[in-house]
């Protein structure tokens, strides 16, 4: 019985020793191994064996990318404006040994480093730059913090500023400034529209004046042409009357005088400022002139008839 108990105890001890030397590392983690308190190696995910009672697990390090909330803090900008800022930090451990033995309380160190550099970067900018250049702020923070955490075996993948909250009075002042700027732009656009409208109206009036002048020019040209033709006709008629007078035909004088006499009466009767016309007329003179015109017509017709009869061929 004593031997059996001894054997059972020995088997249990052997199993305990073997079990203490077997280490299972889950996915996404690394374990650091220490021998007598000194780092020797890191275990990757899977089944691993260590020396029992000599090697022990030092730190269990999460190798997955983690998100660190950056709490809200007050920042004074370059133009002495007080704003509240918060953000997030995304980082990943690349070297388990460095993250375990190069820095104590890794997450707290990254958080304080991020908050300090947020105040440094944003404090060097004006409020307007702070509100409009958020991408530039994120890029500068990422470069500075990633370079600072590199000795810790950490890769900072992203730093994002979540919210920038200026004071209430500053927000009201910015709203008034924005409203004034929009009113200014609206007034400029309205004045530009009125200016364009005036230009178009002036162009239209200019075009209309040009067309009207061209119309007057064409009308004047046609009036001058008509007067020229009328003058030619009058000159020809005067020439014919002169030739008739030269031949001793008295009726031609009566025709000429009667024509001018009737035209003078027409001009007097159609005068726009003449409402009532009362004047003595010598009817016998007018009738005599008209008789002279009739005599001229008869003579002209008789001459034409004589020419036609003399030039005709007798019938057989």
Coordinates of C-alpha atoms in Angstrom, one line a residue:
X1 CA 0.0 0.0 0.0
X2 CA 2.8 2.4 0.8
X3 CA 4.4 1.8 -2.6
X4 CA 1.2 2.3 -4.4
X5 CA 0.6 5.6 -2.6
X6 CA 4.1 6.7 -3.4
X7 CA 3.7 5.9 -7.1
X8 CA 0.4 7.8 -7.2
X9 CA 2.0 10.8 -5.6
X10 CA 4.9 10.7 -8.0
X11 CA 2.6 10.5 -11.1
X12 CA 0.6 13.4 -9.8
X13 CA 3.8 15.4 -9.3
X14 CA 5.0 14.6 -12.8
X15 CA 1.7 15.6 -14.2
X16 CA 1.8 18.9 -12.2
X17 CA 5.3 19.6 -13.5
X18 CA 4.3 18.9 -17.1
X19 CA 1.2 21.0 -16.8
X20 CA 3.1 23.9 -15.3
X21 CA 5.5 23.8 -18.3
X22 CA 2.7 23.9 -20.9
X23 CA 1.5 27.5 -21.9
X24 CA -1.4 28.1 -24.3
X25 CA -1.4 31.7 -25.7
X26 CA -4.7 32.9 -27.2
X27 CA -4.9 34.6 -30.6
X28 CA -4.2 38.3 -30.5
X29 CA -1.9 38.1 -27.4
X30 CA 1.8 37.6 -26.7
X31 CA 3.3 36.4 -23.4
X32 CA 6.7 37.5 -22.1
X33 CA 8.7 34.8 -20.3
X34 CA 11.0 35.6 -17.4
X35 CA 13.7 33.3 -16.0
X36 CA 14.6 34.2 -12.4
X37 CA 13.1 37.7 -13.0
X38 CA 14.9 38.4 -16.3
X39 CA 13.2 38.6 -19.7
X40 CA 14.1 35.7 -22.0
X41 CA 11.6 35.5 -24.8
X42 CA 8.0 36.1 -26.0
X43 CA 5.5 33.5 -26.7
X44 CA 3.2 33.8 -29.7
X45 CA -0.4 32.5 -30.0
X46 CA -0.6 28.7 -29.8
X47 CA 0.8 25.9 -27.5
X48 CA 4.3 26.5 -26.0
X49 CA 6.5 24.7 -23.4
X50 CA 8.6 26.4 -20.8
X51 CA 10.9 25.2 -18.0
X52 CA 8.7 24.5 -15.0
X53 CA 9.6 26.4 -11.8
X54 CA 12.4 28.2 -13.6
X55 CA 10.6 30.1 -16.4
X56 CA 7.4 32.1 -15.6
X57 CA 5.0 34.3 -17.5
X58 CA 5.9 38.0 -17.0
X59 CA 3.2 39.9 -18.9
X60 CA 0.3 39.0 -21.0
X61 CA 0.2 41.6 -23.7
X62 CA -2.8 42.4 -25.9
X63 CA -1.4 42.7 -29.5
X64 CA -4.7 43.9 -31.1
X65 CA -5.4 47.5 -32.1
X66 CA -7.0 49.3 -29.2
X67 CA -9.0 52.5 -28.9
X68 CA -8.1 55.0 -26.1
X69 CA -10.6 57.8 -25.3
X70 CA -9.0 61.1 -24.7
X71 CA -11.1 63.0 -22.2
X72 CA -12.2 66.6 -22.7
X73 CA -9.7 69.3 -21.7
X74 CA -9.5 73.1 -22.0
X75 CA -7.0 74.5 -24.5
X76 CA -5.9 78.2 -24.9
X77 CA -5.4 79.0 -28.6
X78 CA -2.8 81.4 -30.0
X79 CA -5.3 84.3 -30.0
X80 CA -6.2 83.6 -26.3
X81 CA -9.5 81.8 -27.0
X82 CA -10.5 79.1 -24.5
X83 CA -11.9 75.9 -26.2
X84 CA -12.8 72.4 -24.9
X85 CA -11.3 69.5 -26.9
X86 CA -11.6 65.8 -26.8
X87 CA -10.6 62.9 -29.1
X88 CA -9.7 59.3 -29.6
X89 CA -6.3 57.5 -30.0
X90 CA -6.0 54.2 -32.0
X91 CA -2.8 52.3 -31.2
X92 CA -1.4 48.8 -31.5
X93 CA 1.5 47.0 -29.7
X94 CA 4.0 45.6 -32.1
X95 CA 6.7 44.5 -29.6
X96 CA 5.4 42.8 -26.4
X97 CA 8.8 43.0 -24.6
X98 CA 9.3 46.8 -25.3
X99 CA 5.7 47.6 -24.3
X100 CA 6.2 45.6 -21.1
X101 CA 9.6 46.7 -20.0
X102 CA 10.3 50.1 -21.6
X103 CA 7.3 51.9 -20.0
X104 CA 5.1 51.5 -17.0
X105 CA 1.3 51.7 -17.4
X106 CA 1.4 51.9 -21.2
X107 CA -2.2 53.1 -21.8
X108 CA -1.8 55.9 -19.2
X109 CA 1.5 57.0 -20.7
X110 CA 0.0 57.1 -24.2
X111 CA -3.1 59.0 -22.9
X112 CA -1.0 61.7 -21.1
X113 CA 1.3 62.0 -24.1
X114 CA -1.7 62.6 -26.4
X115 CA -3.3 65.1 -24.1
X116 CA -0.1 67.1 -23.7
X117 CA 0.6 67.2 -27.5
X118 CA -3.1 68.3 -28.1
X119 CA -2.5 71.3 -26.0
X120 CA 0.9 72.0 -27.7
X121 CA -0.4 71.7 -31.3
X122 CA -3.7 73.5 -30.8
X123 CA -2.2 76.2 -28.6
X124 CA 0.1 77.2 -31.5
X125 CA -2.9 77.9 -33.8
X126 CA -5.5 80.6 -34.1
X127 CA -9.2 79.8 -33.4
X128 CA -10.1 80.1 -37.1
X129 CA -7.3 77.7 -38.0
X130 CA -8.4 75.4 -35.2
X131 CA -11.9 75.1 -36.6
X132 CA -11.0 74.8 -40.3
X133 CA -7.8 72.7 -40.2
X134 CA -8.9 69.7 -38.2
X135 CA -7.2 67.3 -40.7
X136 CA -3.9 69.1 -40.3
X137 CA -4.2 68.9 -36.5
X138 CA -4.8 65.1 -36.6
X139 CA -1.8 64.6 -38.9
X140 CA 0.5 66.6 -36.7
X141 CA -0.6 64.9 -33.6
X142 CA -0.2 61.4 -35.2
X143 CA 3.3 62.2 -36.3
X144 CA 4.4 63.5 -32.9
X145 CA 2.8 60.9 -30.7
X146 CA 3.8 58.0 -33.0
X147 CA 7.4 59.1 -33.0
X148 CA 7.3 59.4 -29.2
X149 CA 5.8 56.0 -28.6
X150 CA 8.1 54.2 -31.0
X151 CA 10.6 53.1 -28.3
X152 CA 7.8 51.5 -26.5
X153 CA 7.1 49.1 -29.3
X154 CA 3.8 50.8 -30.1
X155 CA 2.4 52.0 -33.4
X156 CA -0.1 54.8 -33.2
X157 CA -2.4 54.4 -36.2
X158 CA -4.8 57.3 -35.9
X159 CA -5.5 60.2 -33.7
X160 CA -8.9 62.0 -34.2
X161 CA -10.2 65.2 -32.6
X162 CA -13.8 64.5 -31.9
X163 CA -15.1 67.8 -30.8
X164 CA -13.9 71.4 -30.5
X165 CA -16.3 73.5 -28.3
X166 CA -15.7 77.2 -28.1
X167 CA -17.3 79.3 -25.3
X168 CA -21.0 80.3 -25.7
X169 CA -20.2 84.0 -26.1
X170 CA -17.6 83.2 -28.7
X171 CA -20.1 81.0 -30.6
X172 CA -22.6 83.9 -30.6
X173 CA -19.9 86.3 -31.9
X174 CA -19.0 83.9 -34.6
X175 CA -22.7 83.5 -35.6
X176 CA -23.0 87.3 -35.9
X177 CA -19.8 87.5 -37.9
X178 CA -21.1 84.7 -40.2
X179 CA -24.4 86.5 -40.6
X180 CA -22.7 89.8 -41.4
X181 CA -20.5 88.1 -44.0
X182 CA -23.5 86.5 -45.7
X183 CA -25.3 89.8 -45.8
X184 CA -22.2 91.4 -47.3
X185 CA -22.0 88.7 -50.0
X186 CA -25.8 89.1 -50.7
X187 CA -25.4 92.9 -51.0
X188 CA -22.4 92.4 -53.4
X189 CA -24.4 89.9 -55.5
X190 CA -27.4 92.2 -55.6
X191 CA -25.2 95.2 -56.7
X192 CA -23.5 93.1 -59.3
X193 CA -27.0 92.1 -60.6
X194 CA -28.1 95.7 -60.8
X195 CA -24.9 96.7 -62.5
X196 CA -25.3 93.9 -65.1
X197 CA -29.0 94.9 -65.6
X198 CA -28.0 98.6 -66.2
X199 CA -25.3 97.5 -68.6
X200 CA -27.8 95.3 -70.5
X201 CA -30.4 98.1 -70.5
X202 CA -27.8 100.6 -71.8
X203 CA -26.8 98.2 -74.5
X204 CA -30.4 97.8 -75.5
X205 CA -31.0 101.5 -75.6
X206 CA -27.8 101.9 -77.7
X207 CA -28.9 99.3 -80.1
X208 CA -32.4 100.8 -80.4
X209 CA -30.8 104.3 -81.0
X210 CA -28.6 102.8 -83.7
X211 CA -31.5 101.1 -85.4
X212 CA -33.6 104.3 -85.1
X213 CA -30.7 106.4 -86.6
X214 CA -30.4 103.8 -89.5
X215 CA -34.1 104.0 -90.1
X216 CA -34.0 107.8 -90.2
X217 CA -31.0 107.6 -92.5
X218 CA -32.9 105.2 -94.9
X219 CA -36.0 107.4 -94.7
X220 CA -34.0 110.6 -95.5
X221 CA -32.3 108.8 -98.3
X222 CA -35.6 107.8 -99.8
X223 CA -37.2 111.3 -99.3
X224 CA -34.2 112.8 -101.0
X225 CA -34.5 110.4 -103.9
X226 CA -38.3 111.2 -104.2
X227 CA -37.6 114.9 -104.1
X228 CA -34.9 114.5 -106.7
X229 CA -37.3 112.6 -109.0
X230 CA -40.0 115.2 -108.4
X231 CA -37.5 118.0 -109.2
X232 CA -36.5 116.2 -112.4
X233 CA -40.2 115.8 -113.3
X234 CA -40.9 119.5 -112.6
X235 CA -37.8 120.5 -114.6
X236 CA -38.9 118.4 -117.5
X237 CA -42.4 119.9 -117.3
X238 CA -40.9 123.4 -117.1
X239 CA -38.7 122.7 -120.1
X240 CA -41.7 121.5 -122.1
X241 CA -43.7 124.6 -121.2
X242 CA -40.8 126.8 -122.1
X243 CA -40.5 125.1 -125.5
X244 CA -44.3 125.6 -126.0
X245 CA -44.0 129.2 -125.1
X246 CA -41.0 129.6 -127.4
X247 CA -43.2 128.2 -130.2
X248 CA -45.8 130.9 -129.4
X249 CA -48.3 128.7 -127.7
X250 CA -50.1 130.9 -125.1
X251 CA -52.1 128.0 -123.6
X252 CA -48.9 126.6 -122.1
X253 CA -48.6 129.7 -120.0
X254 CA -52.2 129.3 -118.7
X255 CA -51.4 125.6 -117.9
X256 CA -48.3 126.5 -115.9
X257 CA -50.1 129.3 -114.0
X258 CA -53.1 127.2 -113.3
X259 CA -51.0 124.3 -111.9
X260 CA -49.1 126.6 -109.5
X261 CA -52.4 128.4 -108.5
X262 CA -54.1 125.1 -107.6
X263 CA -51.1 123.8 -105.7
X264 CA -51.0 127.1 -103.7
X265 CA -54.7 126.7 -102.8
X266 CA -54.1 123.1 -101.7
X267 CA -51.2 124.1 -99.4
X268 CA -53.3 126.9 -97.8
X269 CA -56.3 124.5 -97.3
X270 CA -54.2 121.7 -95.7
X271 CA -52.2 124.0 -93.3
X272 CA -52.4 122.5 -89.8
X273 CA -52.8 125.8 -88.1
X274 CA -55.6 126.9 -90.4
X275 CA -59.1 126.1 -89.1
X276 CA -61.3 128.5 -91.2
X277 CA -60.3 129.8 -94.6
X278 CA -62.1 132.8 -96.0
X279 CA -60.6 134.5 -99.0
X280 CA -61.9 135.9 -102.3
X281 CA -61.2 133.7 -105.3
X282 CA -61.3 134.9 -108.9
X283 CA -63.3 132.0 -110.4
X284 CA -63.0 133.3 -113.9
X285 CA -59.2 133.3 -113.7
X286 CA -59.3 129.7 -112.5
X287 CA -61.8 128.7 -115.1
X288 CA -59.7 130.4 -117.8
X289 CA -56.7 128.6 -116.6
X290 CA -58.5 125.3 -116.7
X291 CA -59.8 126.2 -120.2
X292 CA -56.2 126.7 -121.2
X293 CA -55.3 123.3 -119.9
X294 CA -58.2 121.8 -121.9
X295 CA -57.0 123.6 -125.1
X296 CA -53.5 122.2 -124.6
X297 CA -54.9 118.8 -124.2
X298 CA -57.0 119.1 -127.4
X299 CA -54.0 120.3 -129.4
X300 CA -51.9 117.5 -128.1
X301 CA -54.5 114.9 -129.0
X302 CA -55.1 116.4 -132.4
X303 CA -51.3 116.4 -133.1
X304 CA -51.1 112.7 -132.1
X305 CA -54.2 111.9 -134.3
X306 CA -52.6 113.6 -137.3
X307 CA -49.4 111.7 -136.8
X308 CA -51.2 108.5 -136.6
X309 CA -53.4 109.2 -139.7
X310 CA -50.4 110.3 -141.8
X311 CA -48.5 107.2 -140.9
X312 CA -51.3 104.7 -141.6
X313 CA -51.4 102.6 -144.8
X314 CA -54.6 103.1 -147.0
X315 CA -56.8 100.1 -147.6
X316 CA -57.2 98.6 -151.0

